[in-house]
CSV table of C-alpha atoms in Angstrom, one decimal:
chain,number,residue,atom,x,y,z
K,1,MET,CA,0.0,0.2,0.0
K,2,THR,CA,1.5,3.7,-0.9
K,3,SER,CA,1.5,6.7,2.0
K,4,GLN,CA,2.9,9.5,1.9
K,5,ALA,CA,6.1,10.0,4.0
K,6,PRO,CA,6.1,12.2,7.4
K,7,PRO,CA,7.1,16.2,6.2
K,8,THR,CA,9.4,16.2,9.7
K,9,GLY,CA,11.5,14.0,9.3
K,10,PRO,CA,13.6,11.1,7.3
K,11,ALA,CA,11.3,8.9,5.5
K,12,TYR,CA,14.0,6.1,5.8
K,13,PRO,CA,16.2,5.3,9.4
K,14,GLU,CA,19.9,5.8,8.7
K,15,LYS,CA,21.2,3.4,9.7
K,16,ILE,CA,20.9,0.2,6.8
K,17,ASP,CA,19.0,-2.8,8.9
K,18,GLY,CA,19.7,-6.4,7.8
K,19,ALA,CA,16.8,-6.6,6.1
K,20,VAL,CA,18.2,-4.2,3.1
K,21,LEU,CA,21.2,-6.0,3.3
K,22,LYS,CA,19.6,-9.3,2.4
K,23,ILE,CA,17.7,-7.4,-0.3
K,24,ALA,CA,20.7,-6.1,-1.7
K,25,GLY,CA,22.9,-9.8,-1.8
K,26,VAL,CA,19.8,-10.9,-3.8
K,27,VAL,CA,20.6,-7.3,-6.6
K,28,VAL,CA,24.7,-8.5,-6.5
K,29,LEU,CA,23.9,-11.9,-6.8
K,30,GLY,CA,21.5,-10.7,-10.6
K,31,ALA,CA,23.6,-8.0,-11.4
K,32,ILE,CA,26.4,-10.7,-11.3
K,33,MET,CA,25.6,-13.4,-13.5
K,34,SER,CA,24.2,-10.5,-15.8
K,35,ILE,CA,27.2,-8.5,-16.2
K,36,LEU,CA,29.9,-11.5,-15.9
K,37,ASP,CA,28.3,-12.9,-18.7
K,38,ILE,CA,28.6,-10.0,-21.3
K,39,THR,CA,33.0,-10.5,-20.9
K,40,VAL,CA,33.8,-14.5,-20.0
K,41,VAL,CA,32.3,-15.4,-23.5
K,42,SER,CA,34.5,-13.2,-24.6
K,43,VAL,CA,38.0,-15.9,-24.2
K,44,ALA,CA,36.1,-18.8,-25.4
K,45,LEU,CA,35.6,-17.4,-29.1
K,46,PRO,CA,38.7,-18.7,-30.4
K,47,THR,CA,37.3,-22.1,-28.8
K,48,PHE,CA,33.6,-21.3,-30.2
K,49,GLN,CA,35.8,-21.1,-34.6
K,50,ASP,CA,37.4,-24.6,-33.7
K,51,VAL,CA,34.0,-26.4,-32.4
K,52,PHE,CA,31.8,-24.7,-34.6
K,53,ASP,CA,34.0,-24.5,-37.4
K,54,ALA,CA,33.6,-21.0,-38.6
K,55,THR,CA,34.5,-18.3,-38.3
K,56,TYR,CA,35.7,-14.6,-36.0
K,57,ALA,CA,33.2,-12.3,-37.6
K,58,THR,CA,30.0,-15.7,-37.1
K,59,VAL,CA,31.1,-16.6,-33.3
K,60,ALA,CA,31.6,-13.0,-32.5
K,61,TRP,CA,27.7,-12.5,-32.2
K,62,THR,CA,27.7,-15.0,-29.1
K,63,MET,CA,28.2,-11.4,-27.9
K,64,THR,CA,26.8,-8.6,-29.8
K,65,ALA,CA,23.2,-11.0,-30.1
K,66,TYR,CA,23.6,-11.1,-26.4
K,67,THR,CA,24.2,-7.4,-26.2
K,68,LEU,CA,21.7,-6.2,-28.7
K,69,ALA,CA,19.2,-8.3,-26.8
K,70,LEU,CA,19.9,-6.4,-23.2
K,71,ALA,CA,19.3,-2.9,-25.3
K,72,THR,CA,16.0,-3.8,-26.7
K,73,VAL,CA,14.9,-5.2,-23.2
K,74,ILE,CA,15.9,-3.1,-21.1
K,75,PRO,CA,13.3,-0.1,-22.6
K,76,LEU,CA,10.6,-2.3,-21.4
K,77,THR,CA,11.7,-3.1,-18.0
K,78,GLY,CA,10.3,0.2,-16.8
K,79,TRP,CA,6.2,-0.5,-17.7
K,80,ALA,CA,7.1,-4.3,-17.1
K,81,ALA,CA,7.9,-3.9,-13.4
K,82,ASP,CA,5.1,-0.8,-12.5
K,83,ARG,CA,2.6,-3.2,-14.4
K,84,PHE,CA,3.1,-6.2,-12.8
K,85,GLY,CA,5.4,-5.0,-9.6
K,86,THR,CA,9.4,-5.4,-9.5
K,87,LYS,CA,9.5,-8.8,-7.6
K,88,ARG,CA,7.1,-11.5,-10.1
K,89,LEU,CA,9.6,-9.1,-12.6
K,90,TYR,CA,12.8,-10.0,-11.4
K,91,LEU,CA,11.8,-13.9,-10.4
K,92,ALA,CA,10.5,-14.0,-14.4
K,93,ALA,CA,14.1,-12.2,-15.7
K,94,LEU,CA,16.7,-14.5,-13.1
K,95,PHE,CA,14.4,-17.6,-14.8
K,96,LEU,CA,14.7,-16.1,-18.2
K,97,PHE,CA,18.2,-16.4,-17.4
K,98,THR,CA,19.2,-18.9,-16.1
K,99,ALA,CA,17.1,-21.3,-18.5
K,100,GLY,CA,19.3,-19.5,-21.2
K,101,SER,CA,22.3,-20.0,-19.8
K,102,VAL,CA,21.5,-24.0,-19.8
K,103,LEU,CA,20.3,-23.7,-23.5
K,104,CYS,CA,23.9,-21.9,-24.7
K,105,ALA,CA,25.4,-25.5,-22.8
K,106,ILE,CA,23.8,-28.0,-24.8
K,107,ALA,CA,23.9,-25.7,-28.0
K,108,THR,CA,24.2,-28.1,-31.2
K,109,SER,CA,25.2,-24.9,-33.4
K,110,VAL,CA,26.5,-22.0,-33.8
K,111,GLU,CA,23.5,-21.0,-34.7
K,112,MET,CA,21.5,-22.5,-32.3
K,113,LEU,CA,24.5,-20.7,-29.1
K,114,ILE,CA,23.3,-17.5,-30.7
K,115,ALA,CA,19.8,-17.6,-30.4
K,116,PHE,CA,20.0,-19.5,-26.8
K,117,ARG,CA,22.4,-15.7,-26.0
K,118,VAL,CA,19.7,-13.6,-27.2
K,119,LEU,CA,16.8,-15.4,-25.0
K,120,GLN,CA,19.6,-15.2,-22.3
K,121,GLY,CA,20.0,-11.5,-22.7
K,122,LEU,CA,16.0,-10.6,-22.5
K,123,GLY,CA,16.3,-11.8,-19.1
K,124,GLY,CA,20.0,-10.7,-18.5
K,125,GLY,CA,18.7,-6.6,-19.1
K,126,MET,CA,16.2,-6.6,-17.0
K,127,LEU,CA,17.9,-7.8,-14.0
K,128,MET,CA,19.7,-4.4,-13.8
K,129,PRO,CA,17.1,-2.2,-13.8
K,130,LEU,CA,15.7,-3.7,-11.4
K,131,GLY,CA,18.4,-4.4,-9.1
K,132,MET,CA,18.2,-0.7,-9.6
K,133,THR,CA,14.7,0.1,-8.1
K,134,ILE,CA,14.8,-2.4,-5.6
K,135,LEU,CA,17.5,-0.8,-3.9
K,136,THR,CA,16.3,2.5,-4.0
K,137,ARG,CA,12.7,1.4,-3.1
K,138,ALA,CA,14.9,-0.6,-0.2
K,139,ALA,CA,16.9,2.1,1.0
K,140,GLY,CA,16.0,5.4,0.4
K,141,PRO,CA,17.1,8.1,-1.5
K,142,ASP,CA,19.7,9.1,1.8
K,143,ARG,CA,21.0,5.6,2.1
K,144,ILE,CA,20.8,4.7,-1.5
K,145,GLY,CA,24.8,5.7,-2.5
K,146,ARG,CA,25.7,3.4,0.9
K,147,LEU,CA,23.9,0.7,-1.1
K,148,MET,CA,24.4,1.6,-4.4
K,149,ALA,CA,28.8,1.1,-3.9
K,150,VAL,CA,27.4,-2.2,-3.3
K,151,LEU,CA,25.9,-2.7,-6.7
K,152,GLY,CA,28.6,-1.2,-8.4
K,153,ILE,CA,31.8,-3.9,-6.8
K,154,PRO,CA,29.9,-7.0,-9.5
K,155,MET,CA,29.2,-3.4,-12.3
K,156,LEU,CA,33.4,-2.7,-12.5
K,157,LEU,CA,34.7,-6.2,-11.3
K,158,GLY,CA,33.0,-8.1,-13.8
K,159,PRO,CA,35.0,-7.2,-17.0
K,160,ILE,CA,38.0,-8.5,-15.0
K,161,THR,CA,37.0,-11.5,-13.4
K,162,GLY,CA,34.9,-12.4,-16.6
K,163,PRO,CA,38.3,-13.7,-18.5
K,164,ILE,CA,40.0,-14.7,-15.3
K,165,LEU,CA,37.0,-16.8,-15.4
K,166,GLY,CA,36.2,-18.2,-18.5
K,167,GLY,CA,39.7,-18.9,-19.1
K,168,TRP,CA,39.6,-21.5,-15.6
K,169,LEU,CA,36.9,-23.1,-16.7
K,170,ILE,CA,37.7,-23.5,-20.2
K,171,ASP,CA,41.0,-25.2,-19.1
K,172,ILE,CA,39.9,-27.2,-16.5
K,173,ALA,CA,36.6,-28.0,-18.1
K,174,SER,CA,34.8,-27.1,-21.8
K,175,TRP,CA,32.9,-24.6,-23.0
K,176,HIS,CA,29.9,-25.7,-22.1
K,177,TRP,CA,30.7,-24.2,-18.3
K,178,ILE,CA,30.8,-21.6,-18.8
K,179,PHE,CA,27.1,-21.2,-19.1
K,180,LEU,CA,26.5,-23.7,-16.9
K,181,ILE,CA,28.1,-22.4,-14.0
K,182,ASN,CA,25.6,-20.4,-14.3
K,183,LEU,CA,22.7,-22.6,-13.3
K,184,PRO,CA,23.4,-22.9,-9.0
K,185,ILE,CA,23.4,-19.5,-9.1
K,186,GLY,CA,20.6,-19.4,-10.8
K,187,ILE,CA,18.3,-21.3,-8.8
K,188,ALA,CA,19.8,-20.0,-5.5
K,189,ALA,CA,18.4,-16.1,-6.6
K,190,LEU,CA,15.7,-17.5,-7.1
K,191,VAL,CA,15.2,-18.8,-4.0
K,192,TYR,CA,17.2,-15.8,-2.5
K,193,SER,CA,15.0,-13.6,-4.2
K,194,LEU,CA,11.4,-15.7,-3.1
K,195,ARG,CA,12.3,-15.2,0.4
K,196,VAL,CA,13.6,-12.0,0.8
K,197,LEU,CA,12.3,-9.4,-1.3
K,198,PRO,CA,9.0,-7.5,-0.3
K,199,LYS,CA,6.5,-7.4,-1.9
K,200,ASP,CA,4.7,-4.9,-3.9
K,201,GLU,CA,1.2,-4.2,-5.6
K,202,PRO,CA,1.4,-3.7,-9.3
K,203,SER,CA,0.3,-0.9,-11.1
K,204,THR,CA,-3.5,-2.2,-13.1
K,205,THR,CA,-4.1,0.9,-14.8
K,206,GLU,CA,-0.5,1.8,-16.3
K,207,PRO,CA,-1.1,1.8,-20.0
K,208,PHE,CA,1.5,0.2,-22.6
K,209,ASP,CA,3.0,2.7,-25.1
K,210,PHE,CA,2.9,-0.2,-28.1
K,211,LEU,CA,3.5,3.2,-30.8
K,212,GLY,CA,7.0,3.6,-28.5
K,213,MET,CA,7.8,0.0,-28.5
K,214,LEU,CA,7.7,-0.2,-32.0
K,215,LEU,CA,10.2,2.6,-32.6
K,216,LEU,CA,12.7,2.7,-29.5
K,217,SER,CA,13.9,-0.7,-29.6
K,218,PRO,CA,13.9,-1.8,-32.8
K,219,GLY,CA,15.7,1.0,-33.4
K,220,LEU,CA,18.1,0.9,-30.3
K,221,ALA,CA,19.3,-2.6,-32.3
K,222,LEU,CA,19.3,-1.4,-35.3
K,223,PHE,CA,21.7,1.4,-34.0
K,224,LEU,CA,24.2,-0.5,-31.9
K,225,PHE,CA,24.1,-3.4,-34.9
K,226,GLY,CA,25.2,-1.0,-36.9
K,227,VAL,CA,27.7,0.6,-34.9
K,228,SER,CA,28.7,-3.1,-33.9
K,229,SER,CA,29.3,-4.1,-37.9
K,230,ILE,CA,32.2,-1.2,-37.9
K,231,ALA,CA,35.3,-2.8,-37.3
K,232,GLU,CA,34.1,-6.4,-38.1
K,233,GLY,CA,35.7,-6.5,-41.3
K,234,GLY,CA,39.1,-6.7,-40.0
K,235,GLU,CA,41.0,-5.1,-42.5
K,236,GLY,CA,40.5,-1.1,-40.3
K,237,ALA,CA,36.8,0.5,-40.2
K,238,SER,CA,34.8,-1.0,-43.2
K,239,PHE,CA,31.9,1.2,-43.5
K,240,GLY,CA,29.3,-0.9,-45.6
K,241,PRO,CA,25.6,-0.9,-46.0
K,242,ARG,CA,25.0,-3.4,-43.6
K,243,VAL,CA,26.7,-0.9,-40.8
K,244,TRP,CA,25.0,2.9,-42.7
K,245,ILE,CA,22.3,1.6,-43.6
K,246,SER,CA,21.0,-0.8,-40.4
K,247,GLY,CA,22.8,2.4,-38.3
K,248,THR,CA,20.9,5.4,-40.2
K,249,LEU,CA,17.4,3.3,-39.6
K,250,GLY,CA,18.0,2.9,-35.8
K,251,VAL,CA,18.3,6.8,-36.0
K,252,LEU,CA,15.4,7.3,-37.5
K,253,LEU,CA,13.2,4.9,-35.3
K,254,ILE,CA,15.0,7.1,-32.4
K,255,ILE,CA,14.3,10.3,-33.4
K,256,THR,CA,10.4,9.6,-33.8
K,257,PHE,CA,10.3,7.1,-30.6
K,258,VAL,CA,11.1,10.7,-29.1
K,259,LEU,CA,9.5,13.4,-30.8
K,260,HIS,CA,6.1,10.4,-29.9
K,261,ALA,CA,7.6,10.3,-26.2
K,262,LEU,CA,7.9,14.3,-25.7
K,263,ARG,CA,3.7,14.1,-26.7
K,264,ALA,CA,2.2,10.5,-25.3
K,265,GLU,CA,0.6,10.4,-21.8
K,266,LYS,CA,2.5,7.4,-20.8
K,267,PRO,CA,5.5,7.0,-22.5
K,268,LEU,CA,7.4,3.6,-23.1
K,269,ILE,CA,10.4,5.9,-21.9
K,270,ASP,CA,9.5,9.3,-19.8
K,271,LEU,CA,12.1,11.2,-22.1
K,272,ARG,CA,10.3,14.1,-19.6
K,273,LEU,CA,12.0,13.4,-16.7
K,274,PHE,CA,15.0,15.5,-18.0
K,275,LYS,CA,13.2,18.0,-16.9
K,276,ASN,CA,15.0,17.2,-13.5
K,277,ARG,CA,18.3,19.4,-14.1
K,278,ARG,CA,20.0,17.5,-11.7
K,279,LEU,CA,18.9,14.2,-13.6
K,280,THR,CA,19.8,15.5,-16.1
K,281,ILE,CA,23.9,16.8,-16.0
K,282,ALA,CA,24.4,12.9,-13.9
K,283,THR,CA,22.9,11.1,-16.5
K,284,VAL,CA,25.4,13.1,-19.9
K,285,SER,CA,28.1,12.5,-17.6
K,286,MET,CA,27.7,8.6,-17.4
K,287,PHE,CA,27.2,8.6,-21.1
K,288,VAL,CA,31.0,10.5,-21.5
K,289,PHE,CA,32.1,8.3,-18.8
K,290,VAL,CA,31.4,4.9,-19.2
K,291,ILE,CA,32.0,5.4,-23.5
K,292,ALA,CA,35.8,5.4,-21.7
K,293,PHE,CA,35.3,3.4,-19.9
K,294,MET,CA,34.1,0.4,-21.4
K,295,GLY,CA,35.3,0.9,-24.5
K,296,ALA,CA,39.4,0.9,-22.9
K,297,GLY,CA,37.9,-2.0,-20.6
K,298,LEU,CA,38.6,-4.4,-23.7
K,299,LEU,CA,42.4,-3.1,-24.4
K,300,PHE,CA,43.5,-3.8,-21.4
K,301,PRO,CA,44.2,-7.4,-22.1
K,302,SER,CA,43.9,-7.4,-26.2
K,303,TYR,CA,46.8,-5.8,-24.9
K,304,PHE,CA,48.4,-8.4,-22.7
K,305,LEU,CA,47.6,-11.1,-25.0
K,306,GLN,CA,48.6,-9.6,-28.7
K,307,VAL,CA,51.5,-7.2,-27.4
K,308,ARG,CA,53.2,-9.4,-24.4
K,309,GLY,CA,51.4,-12.9,-25.3
K,310,GLU,CA,50.7,-13.8,-22.0
K,311,THR,CA,47.9,-16.9,-22.2
K,312,THR,CA,44.4,-15.4,-21.5
K,313,LEU,CA,44.8,-16.3,-17.8
K,314,MET,CA,47.1,-14.3,-17.4
K,315,ALA,CA,45.8,-11.2,-18.9
K,316,GLY,CA,43.2,-11.8,-16.4
K,317,LEU,CA,45.6,-11.5,-13.4
K,318,LEU,CA,47.3,-8.5,-14.4
K,319,ILE,CA,44.1,-6.8,-15.3
K,320,ALA,CA,42.8,-7.7,-11.5
K,321,PRO,CA,44.3,-4.7,-9.9
K,322,GLN,CA,41.8,-2.3,-11.4
K,323,GLY,CA,39.4,-4.5,-10.0
K,324,LEU,CA,41.3,-4.1,-6.1
K,325,GLY,CA,42.0,-0.6,-6.2
K,326,ALA,CA,38.2,-0.3,-7.3
K,327,MET,CA,37.5,-1.9,-3.6
K,328,VAL,CA,39.0,0.3,-2.0
K,329,THR,CA,37.2,3.4,-2.9
K,330,MET,CA,33.7,1.7,-3.8
K,331,PRO,CA,32.3,1.4,0.0
K,332,ILE,CA,34.7,5.0,0.6
K,333,ALA,CA,32.3,6.5,-2.3
K,334,GLY,CA,29.3,5.6,-1.0
K,335,ILE,CA,29.2,6.2,2.4
K,336,LEU,CA,30.6,9.6,1.2
K,337,ALA,CA,27.6,10.6,-2.2
K,338,ASP,CA,25.5,10.3,1.2
K,339,LYS,CA,26.8,12.6,3.0
K,340,VAL,CA,29.1,15.4,0.6
K,341,PRO,CA,28.1,16.6,-2.9
K,342,ILE,CA,29.4,14.3,-5.5
K,343,GLY,CA,30.3,17.8,-8.0
K,344,ARG,CA,32.8,17.5,-4.9
K,345,THR,CA,33.7,14.8,-5.3
K,346,VAL,CA,33.5,13.3,-8.8
K,347,PRO,CA,36.0,16.0,-10.3
K,348,VAL,CA,38.8,14.2,-7.9
K,349,ALA,CA,38.7,10.9,-8.5
K,350,LEU,CA,38.1,11.5,-12.5
K,351,LEU,CA,41.7,13.2,-12.5
K,352,VAL,CA,43.0,10.0,-10.6
K,353,MET,CA,41.8,7.7,-13.6
K,354,ALA,CA,42.9,9.8,-15.2
K,355,SER,CA,46.7,9.6,-14.1
K,356,GLY,CA,46.8,5.8,-14.5
K,357,PHE,CA,45.5,5.8,-17.7
K,358,PHE,CA,48.2,8.7,-18.9
K,359,VAL,CA,50.6,6.2,-18.4
K,360,PHE,CA,48.7,3.5,-21.1
K,361,THR,CA,49.2,6.5,-24.0
K,362,GLN,CA,53.2,5.6,-23.1
K,363,VAL,CA,52.9,1.9,-23.1
K,364,GLY,CA,55.7,-0.2,-24.8
K,365,ALA,CA,56.1,-3.3,-25.5
K,366,ASP,CA,58.9,-3.8,-23.7
K,367,THR,CA,57.0,-1.0,-20.3
K,368,SER,CA,57.5,-2.6,-16.7
K,369,TYR,CA,54.5,-5.5,-14.5
K,370,LEU,CA,55.3,-3.2,-12.5
K,371,VAL,CA,54.0,0.1,-13.4
K,372,LEU,CA,51.4,-1.4,-16.0
K,373,CYS,CA,49.9,-2.8,-12.7
K,374,SER,CA,50.6,0.5,-10.7
K,375,ALA,CA,48.5,2.7,-13.2
K,376,LEU,CA,45.5,-0.2,-13.3
K,377,PHE,CA,45.4,0.0,-9.7
K,378,VAL,CA,45.3,3.7,-9.4
K,379,MET,CA,42.8,3.9,-12.2
K,380,GLY,CA,40.5,1.8,-9.7
K,381,LEU,CA,41.0,4.1,-6.7
K,382,GLY,CA,39.1,6.9,-9.5
K,383,MET,CA,36.8,4.5,-11.3
K,384,GLY,CA,35.7,3.1,-7.3
K,385,GLY,CA,35.0,6.6,-6.6
K,386,THR,CA,33.2,8.1,-9.9
K,387,MET,CA,30.8,5.4,-11.3
K,388,MET,CA,28.7,5.0,-8.5
K,389,PRO,CA,28.3,8.2,-7.5
K,390,ILE,CA,26.7,9.9,-10.4
K,391,MET,CA,24.2,6.6,-10.8
K,392,THR,CA,23.4,7.9,-6.9
K,393,SER,CA,23.3,11.6,-8.0
K,394,ALA,CA,20.9,10.5,-11.3
K,395,LEU,CA,18.3,8.3,-8.6
K,396,LYS,CA,18.3,10.4,-5.6
K,397,SER,CA,16.9,13.1,-7.5
K,398,LEU,CA,13.7,11.0,-8.4
K,399,THR,CA,10.1,10.5,-6.4
K,400,ASN,CA,9.4,6.7,-5.6
K,401,SER,CA,6.9,6.5,-9.1
K,402,GLU,CA,9.5,7.9,-11.1
K,403,VAL,CA,12.5,5.3,-9.3
K,404,ALA,CA,11.6,2.1,-12.7
K,405,ARG,CA,11.6,4.5,-15.3
K,406,GLY,CA,14.7,6.8,-14.5
K,407,SER,CA,16.7,3.2,-13.5
K,408,THR,CA,15.0,2.6,-16.5
K,409,LEU,CA,17.2,5.1,-18.5
K,410,VAL,CA,19.4,5.3,-17.2
K,411,ASN,CA,20.4,1.8,-18.2
K,412,ILE,CA,19.8,2.4,-21.6
K,413,VAL,CA,22.0,5.0,-21.4
K,414,GLN,CA,24.9,3.0,-20.1
K,415,GLN,CA,24.3,0.2,-22.7
K,416,ILE,CA,24.5,2.9,-25.7
K,417,GLY,CA,27.5,4.4,-24.1
K,418,GLY,CA,29.7,1.2,-23.8
K,419,SER,CA,28.5,-0.5,-27.3
K,420,ILE,CA,29.6,2.7,-28.7
K,421,GLY,CA,32.8,3.2,-27.0
K,422,THR,CA,33.9,-0.8,-27.5
K,423,ALA,CA,33.2,-0.1,-31.9
K,424,VAL,CA,35.1,3.7,-31.7
K,425,LEU,CA,38.3,1.6,-30.2
K,426,ALA,CA,37.9,-1.1,-31.8
K,427,VAL,CA,38.1,0.7,-35.1
K,428,VAL,CA,40.5,2.7,-33.6
K,429,LEU,CA,42.6,0.1,-32.6
K,430,THR,CA,42.6,-2.1,-36.3
K,431,ASN,CA,43.1,1.1,-38.0
K,432,GLN,CA,46.3,1.5,-36.7
K,433,LEU,CA,47.3,-2.3,-36.2
K,434,THR,CA,46.0,-2.5,-40.1
K,435,SER,CA,48.1,0.9,-40.9
K,436,THR,CA,51.4,1.2,-42.9
K,437,PRO,CA,54.8,1.5,-40.9
K,438,SER,CA,56.5,4.7,-41.5
K,439,GLY,CA,59.4,3.3,-41.2
K,440,PRO,CA,61.9,0.6,-40.1
K,441,VAL,CA,60.7,-0.7,-36.5
K,442,GLU,CA,60.0,-4.1,-34.7
K,443,PRO,CA,56.3,-5.6,-34.9
K,444,LEU,CA,55.5,-6.1,-31.3
K,445,GLU,CA,56.3,-2.4,-30.9
K,446,PHE,CA,54.4,-1.3,-34.0
K,447,MET,CA,51.2,-3.3,-32.4
K,448,ALA,CA,52.8,-1.6,-29.0
K,449,ASP,CA,52.8,1.9,-30.5
K,450,GLY,CA,48.8,1.2,-31.6
K,451,PHE,CA,47.7,0.7,-28.7
K,452,GLY,CA,49.5,3.9,-26.9
K,453,ALA,CA,47.8,5.6,-29.6
K,454,THR,CA,44.6,3.8,-29.3
K,455,PHE,CA,44.8,4.4,-25.2
K,456,THR,CA,45.1,7.5,-25.7
K,457,VAL,CA,41.7,8.6,-27.5
K,458,ALA,CA,40.2,6.7,-24.3
K,459,PHE,CA,42.6,8.8,-22.4
K,460,VAL,CA,41.0,12.3,-23.8
K,461,LEU,CA,37.7,11.0,-23.4
K,462,ILE,CA,38.2,11.0,-20.0
K,463,LEU,CA,39.1,14.4,-19.6
K,464,LEU,CA,36.1,15.4,-22.1
K,465,ALA,CA,33.8,13.6,-19.3
K,466,LEU,CA,35.5,16.4,-16.4
K,467,ILE,CA,33.0,18.9,-18.8
K,468,PRO,CA,29.7,17.9,-17.6
K,469,VAL,CA,30.7,16.6,-14.3
K,470,ALA,CA,32.5,20.2,-13.9
K,471,PHE,CA,27.9,20.8,-13.5
K,472,LEU,CA,27.1,18.3,-11.0
K,473,PRO,CA,26.0,20.0,-8.0
K,474,ARG,CA,28.1,21.2,-5.1
K,475,LYS,CA,26.0,21.9,-2.6
K,476,LYS,CA,23.4,19.4,0.4
K,477,GLU,CA,20.2,18.8,-1.1
K,478,ARG,CA,17.4,17.3,0.3
K,479,SER,CA,17.9,14.3,-2.0
K,480,HIS,CA,14.3,13.0,-1.1
K,481,LEU,CA,12.4,15.5,-2.0
K,482,LEU,CA,12.0,16.8,-5.5
K,483,ASP,CA,11.8,20.2,-6.8
K,484,ASP,CA,9.4,21.0,-8.9
K,485,GLU,CA,9.7,22.8,-12.5
K,486,ASP,CA,10.1,26.6,-10.3
K,487,GLY,CA,12.3,25.1,-7.7
K,488,ALA,CA,8.7,26.6,-5.7
K,489,THR,CA,7.6,23.4,-4.5
K,490,ALA,CA,8.4,19.9,-3.8
K,491,THR,CA,7.0,16.4,-4.3
K,492,PRO,CA,7.2,14.1,-0.6
K,493,VAL,CA,8.7,10.3,-1.5
K,494,MET,CA,6.4,7.6,-1.5
K,495,MET,CA,6.9,4.6,0.3
K,496,HIS,CA,5.6,1.1,0.0
């Protein structure tokens, strides 16, 4: 049942109680499964080529199809959470993801594997936005920073532990186990969710924006399909018909959706939330940051594999200091996000991250591992104080009824930014490695120079993120209230 928070005191207690921590555990389990499966498959692509006798471009769709499914289902999550209730939808998403994982493990052809990865992605795409919605409602706006820090751990460690776990499972067992490992985790998450997640009442009168769905979901899928196809040729950037036709159609559908959403009474994604200045600034900051962060995340293991000749497992271990650095600062950043305006902390964290990243712009074929691992650790320190506080700032500005749609909006921004960043840096790296050397140079040094130039592009993107970050709030605001357009009245947070 919905009731209004008392105006004389906070709607939630100051300390995080055990019930909220149990809910956070459920969300983290779901986040771990969803995020790990984005990266764990990357190390299995050569194995898929051998097992299914397929080209690299074909098996790469085992990753692309999963990403496209995520982008397609995320816009539906906000409406579905209101219509069916977050608990029911979360349980359905867990079941769909787990079932998709088992089907992937028993696939007998690459086409079957790609199809089952789509099914898996449809479940995985709902887990993160639903998890953020559940956490925000359980913790309340004044404690969300600390709990979002908990959720942020799998978000930052996924790209690190995924390759390590994937390489280890393939070495000691077979490729099937990178999917089968989700079965016991999924069953545990389902049982845990049934016992811990609170019941919530669905909104039976909430209309569904069918036109918005027909515009936005295919638009996002076509746009990301085009972007992800740019570097597929292997000989530099390839802007063939598949890229520009699908990309153009995707952009046109997205633009049409924007025009529709601004006029519709109940749009699939409520773009009118961008009237909230705090949400807009946080979302733009997140978008620019994720382009650099997600794009560069794939470069680090590639450098150790291609230039330094390390095994997949060792490459994963070498980038582990990044995750360790994030684990140090993320809990601190979560506490600070509830106490100190993030406009005073995030710029500092972003500069720390940039200082560590600068080392990789100067990377060579024999750069000391001690130097590189130290730089990754410093980068992790900065990342731990950047991503989740920005996301927290966005969600804390919303009322309870807006949280589901707001978290969906933030997740779409993350997904699009990550896909663009990965595609752009892949194109830059491919062009660098396939270009003609200007003079006599050792092959490994030439490759290292190519990685260094690509890291420089990512470094510039990180610096560009400082521009929107500079506009983040620098004064303490009442996070449990949302001002209207005139800044004169406020809407109390609603709680179940």
